[in-house]
XYZ file of C-alpha atoms in Angstrom:
284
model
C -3.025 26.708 14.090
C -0.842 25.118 16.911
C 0.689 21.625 16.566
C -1.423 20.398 19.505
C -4.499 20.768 17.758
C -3.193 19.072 15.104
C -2.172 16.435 16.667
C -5.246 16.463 18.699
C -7.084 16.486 15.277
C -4.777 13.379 13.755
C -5.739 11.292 17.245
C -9.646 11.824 17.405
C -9.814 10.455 13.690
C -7.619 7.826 14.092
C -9.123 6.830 17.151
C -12.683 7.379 17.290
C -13.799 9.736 19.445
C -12.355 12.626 21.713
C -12.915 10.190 24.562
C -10.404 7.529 22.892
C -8.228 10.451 22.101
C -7.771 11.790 25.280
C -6.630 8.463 26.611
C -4.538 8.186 23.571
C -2.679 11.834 24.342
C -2.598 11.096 27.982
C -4.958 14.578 28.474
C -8.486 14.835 29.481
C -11.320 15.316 27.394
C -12.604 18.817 28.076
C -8.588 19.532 26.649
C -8.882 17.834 23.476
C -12.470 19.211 22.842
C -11.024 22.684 23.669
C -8.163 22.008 21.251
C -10.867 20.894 18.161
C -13.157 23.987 19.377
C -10.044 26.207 18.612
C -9.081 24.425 15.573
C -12.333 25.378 14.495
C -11.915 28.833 15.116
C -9.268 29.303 13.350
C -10.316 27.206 10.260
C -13.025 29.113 10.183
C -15.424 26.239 9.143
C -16.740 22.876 11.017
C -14.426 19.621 10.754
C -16.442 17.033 12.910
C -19.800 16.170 12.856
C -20.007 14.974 16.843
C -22.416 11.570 16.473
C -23.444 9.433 19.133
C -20.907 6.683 18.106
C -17.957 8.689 17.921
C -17.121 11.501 14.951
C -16.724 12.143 11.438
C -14.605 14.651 9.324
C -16.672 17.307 7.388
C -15.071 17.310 3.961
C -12.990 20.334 5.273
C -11.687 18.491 7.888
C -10.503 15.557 5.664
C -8.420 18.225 3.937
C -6.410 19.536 6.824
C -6.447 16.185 8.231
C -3.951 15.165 5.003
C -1.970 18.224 6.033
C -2.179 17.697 9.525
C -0.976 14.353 9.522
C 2.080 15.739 7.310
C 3.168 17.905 9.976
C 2.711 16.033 12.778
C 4.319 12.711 10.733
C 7.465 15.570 10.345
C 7.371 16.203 13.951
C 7.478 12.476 14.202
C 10.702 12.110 12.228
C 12.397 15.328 13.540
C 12.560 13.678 16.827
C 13.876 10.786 15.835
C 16.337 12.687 14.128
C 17.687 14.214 16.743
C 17.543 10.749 19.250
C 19.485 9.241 16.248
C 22.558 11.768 16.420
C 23.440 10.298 20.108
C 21.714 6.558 18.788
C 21.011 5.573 14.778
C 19.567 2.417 16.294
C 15.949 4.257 17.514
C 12.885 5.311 15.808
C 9.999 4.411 13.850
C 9.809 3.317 9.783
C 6.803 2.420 8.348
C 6.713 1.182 4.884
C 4.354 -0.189 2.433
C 4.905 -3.395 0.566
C 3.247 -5.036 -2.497
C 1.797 -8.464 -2.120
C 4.190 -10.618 -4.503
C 7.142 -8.538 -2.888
C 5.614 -9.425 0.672
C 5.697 -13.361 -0.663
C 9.257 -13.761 -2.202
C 11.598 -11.071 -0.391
C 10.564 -9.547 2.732
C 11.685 -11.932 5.283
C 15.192 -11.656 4.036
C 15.281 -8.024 3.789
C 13.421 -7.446 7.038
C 16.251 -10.199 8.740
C 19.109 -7.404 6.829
C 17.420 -4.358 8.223
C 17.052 -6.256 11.643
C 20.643 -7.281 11.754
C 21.542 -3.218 11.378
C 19.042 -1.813 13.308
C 17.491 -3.905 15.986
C 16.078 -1.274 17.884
C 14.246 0.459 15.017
C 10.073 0.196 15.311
C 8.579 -1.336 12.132
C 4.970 -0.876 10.880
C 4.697 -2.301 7.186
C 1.258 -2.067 5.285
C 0.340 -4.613 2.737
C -1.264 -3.274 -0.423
C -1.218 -2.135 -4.102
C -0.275 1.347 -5.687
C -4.056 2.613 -4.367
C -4.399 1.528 -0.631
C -0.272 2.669 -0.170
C -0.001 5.697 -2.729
C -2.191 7.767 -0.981
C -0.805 7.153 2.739
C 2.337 8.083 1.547
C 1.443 11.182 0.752
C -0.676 12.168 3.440
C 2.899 11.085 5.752
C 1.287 7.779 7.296
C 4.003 5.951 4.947
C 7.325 6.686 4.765
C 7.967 4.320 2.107
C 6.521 2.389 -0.152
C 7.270 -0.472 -2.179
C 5.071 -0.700 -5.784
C 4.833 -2.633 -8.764
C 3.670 -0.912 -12.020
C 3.581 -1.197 -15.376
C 6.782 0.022 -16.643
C 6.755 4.031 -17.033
C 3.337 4.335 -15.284
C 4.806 6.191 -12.568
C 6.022 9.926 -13.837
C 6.720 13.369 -12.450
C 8.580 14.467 -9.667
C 5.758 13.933 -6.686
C 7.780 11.178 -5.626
C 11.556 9.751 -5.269
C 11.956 6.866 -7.283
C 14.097 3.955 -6.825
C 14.143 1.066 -9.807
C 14.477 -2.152 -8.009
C 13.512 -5.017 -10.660
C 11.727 -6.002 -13.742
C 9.555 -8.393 -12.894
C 8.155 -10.554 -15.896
C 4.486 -11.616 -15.825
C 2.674 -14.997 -16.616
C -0.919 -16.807 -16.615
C -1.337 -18.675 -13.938
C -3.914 -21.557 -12.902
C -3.919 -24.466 -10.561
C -1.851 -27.493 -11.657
C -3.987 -30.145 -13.424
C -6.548 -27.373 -14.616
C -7.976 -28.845 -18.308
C -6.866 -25.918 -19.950
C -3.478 -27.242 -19.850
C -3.787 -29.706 -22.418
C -4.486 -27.385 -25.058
C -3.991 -23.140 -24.064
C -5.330 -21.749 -26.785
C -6.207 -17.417 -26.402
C -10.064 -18.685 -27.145
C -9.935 -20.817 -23.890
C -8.328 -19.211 -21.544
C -10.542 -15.930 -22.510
C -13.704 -18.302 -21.847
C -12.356 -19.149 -18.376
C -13.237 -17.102 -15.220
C -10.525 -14.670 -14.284
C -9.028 -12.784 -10.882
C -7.895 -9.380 -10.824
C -7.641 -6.997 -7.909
C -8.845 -4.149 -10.172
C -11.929 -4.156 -12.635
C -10.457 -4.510 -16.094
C -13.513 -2.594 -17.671
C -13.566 1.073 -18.713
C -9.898 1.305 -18.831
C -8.733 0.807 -15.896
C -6.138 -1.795 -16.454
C -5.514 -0.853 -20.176
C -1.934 -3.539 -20.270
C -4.372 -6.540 -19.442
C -7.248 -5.458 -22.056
C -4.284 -4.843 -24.799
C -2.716 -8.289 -23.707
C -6.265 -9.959 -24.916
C -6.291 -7.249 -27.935
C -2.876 -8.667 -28.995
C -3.776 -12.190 -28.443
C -7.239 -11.730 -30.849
C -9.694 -12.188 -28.488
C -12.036 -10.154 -26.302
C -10.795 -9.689 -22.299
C -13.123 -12.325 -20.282
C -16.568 -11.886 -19.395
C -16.654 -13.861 -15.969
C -14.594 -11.806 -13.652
C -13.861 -11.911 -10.444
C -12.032 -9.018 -8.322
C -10.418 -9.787 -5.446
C -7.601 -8.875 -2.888
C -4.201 -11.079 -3.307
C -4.479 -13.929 -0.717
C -7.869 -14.697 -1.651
C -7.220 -14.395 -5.426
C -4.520 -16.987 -4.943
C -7.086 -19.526 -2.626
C -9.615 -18.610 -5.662
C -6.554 -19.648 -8.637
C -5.542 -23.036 -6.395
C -9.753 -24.186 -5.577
C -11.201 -23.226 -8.592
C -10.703 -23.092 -13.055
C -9.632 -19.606 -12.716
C -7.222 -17.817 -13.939
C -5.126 -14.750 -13.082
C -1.641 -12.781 -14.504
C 0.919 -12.642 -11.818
C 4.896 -11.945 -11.898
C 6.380 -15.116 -12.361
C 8.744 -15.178 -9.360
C 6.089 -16.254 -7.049
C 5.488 -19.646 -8.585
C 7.732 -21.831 -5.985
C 6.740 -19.819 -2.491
C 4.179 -21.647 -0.463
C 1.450 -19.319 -0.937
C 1.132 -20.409 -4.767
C 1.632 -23.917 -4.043
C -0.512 -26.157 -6.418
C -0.232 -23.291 -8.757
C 1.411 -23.208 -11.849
C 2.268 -21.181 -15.090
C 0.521 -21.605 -18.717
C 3.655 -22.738 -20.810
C 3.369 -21.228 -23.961
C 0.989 -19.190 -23.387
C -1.164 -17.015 -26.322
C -1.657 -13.936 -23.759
C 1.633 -12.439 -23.134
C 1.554 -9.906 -20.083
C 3.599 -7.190 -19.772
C 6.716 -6.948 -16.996
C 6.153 -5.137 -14.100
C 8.439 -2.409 -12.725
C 8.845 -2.564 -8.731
C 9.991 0.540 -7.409
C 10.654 1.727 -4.022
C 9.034 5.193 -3.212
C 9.327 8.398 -1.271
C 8.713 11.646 -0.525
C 11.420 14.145 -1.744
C 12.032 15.113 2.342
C 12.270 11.812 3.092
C 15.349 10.669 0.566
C 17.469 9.828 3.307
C 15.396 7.415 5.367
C 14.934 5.711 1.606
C 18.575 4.999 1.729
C 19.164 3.625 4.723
């Protein structure tokens, strides 16, 4: 396989179609259907399914396509390498952030990094562990900033940086009734937010947080992603668990913590990630 094809592969997908690609690469189309007809070749198996609105991957082309965007993600970063060794102030980071981190710290970080490196591109993603985790692997990420229950992320697949504990709290919009008297039994009967399902396992802290407290997790749920959650926790008598620093930032304002509160979530554990090769660029 030759790096053209892969990145020939990399910019039909991303784009759309071999007509957006070749505008993309700068090379006409009869090149960059030449370059998938050899990839094909060579793979031995079909990767596109041509449509009349563009293309999609065959499930074997979704598997080089995580490689492929590796390498040509590596070819990426060996060139800015080698720019940086006449000019550290050039090249391209892209890193993904968690919401709440996104909220309470990013402007002042991003205003650091800019006053060291103002020539540096900058592509951040906004998401939890399951949009970024997987786009740091496949090389779209370089780095990623997560929050996870504390020892959640093991092994050696990534590089791990510990950069807080961040407590957790109920939250719900100031003046809700519940308020005046937070007992486990109401706030379980109230309708929640989470940006993952809690049922079947698959947030096992907040069903254990409810275990503790004696009472059964909610049955009026609501999932969400984390701006709307908020607009959801400010408008409505819902409730949600969030880390505590964000009370005070204007995106919660009108929101407030349950003092006291029966249900006691765990802490979080943010964490900046990245791939063993890319260990450097993590320390920058």
């Amino acid at each position: 396989m030759k790096l053209q094809q892969l990145e020939a592969l990399v910019a039909v997908v991303d784009s759309g179609s071999i007509r957006a690609a070749a505008r993309v690469l700068n090379l006409s189309q009869a090149a960059i259907s030449k370059s998938m007809r050899l990839l094909e070749q060579e793979a031995a198996v079909p990767l596109l399914v041509r449509l009349s609105r563009g293309v999609e991957l065959t499930p074997a082309g979704h598997r080089l396509l995580a490689r492929a965007r590796l390498v040509t993600r590596q070819l990426e970063l060996a060139r800015d390498d080698l720019r940086q060794s006449n000019d550290g102030d050039i090249g391209t980071l892209r890193v993904g952030v968690v919401p709440f981190i996104a909220m309470i710290s990013l402007g002042q970080a991003y205003q650091w990094f800019r006053q060291r490196f103002r020539n540096v591109e900058v592509h951040f993603i906004e998401g939890l562990m399951a949009r970024v985790l997987p786009r740091l692997r496949d090389g779209t990420l370089d780095l990623a900033i997560v929050a996870t229950d504390v020892g959640e992320l093991a092994g050696d697949e990534f590089s791990h940086q510990r950069l807080l504990l961040a407590p957790q709290c109920v939250l719900v919009r100031d003046g809700h009734p519940v308020l005046a008297d937070p007992t486990a039994r109401a706030l379980t009967e109230l309708e929640w937010v989470f940006t993952h399902p809690i049922a079947g396992g698959q947030q096992p802290r907040v069903e254990a947080m409810f275990a503790l407290a004696g009472v059964a997790p909610p049955t009026r749920v609501v999932v969400t992603e984390t701006q709307a959650g908020l607009a959801l926790i400010r408008n409505a008598d819902a409730a949600a668990v969030a880390p505590r620093m964000v009370l005070g930032v204007p995106e919660t304002q009108g929101i407030v913590a349950v003092p006291d509160s029966p249900l006691r979530p765990g802490d979080l554990e943010v964490q900046l990630l990245s791939r063993p090769d890319e260990i450097g660029r993590a320390h920058v």
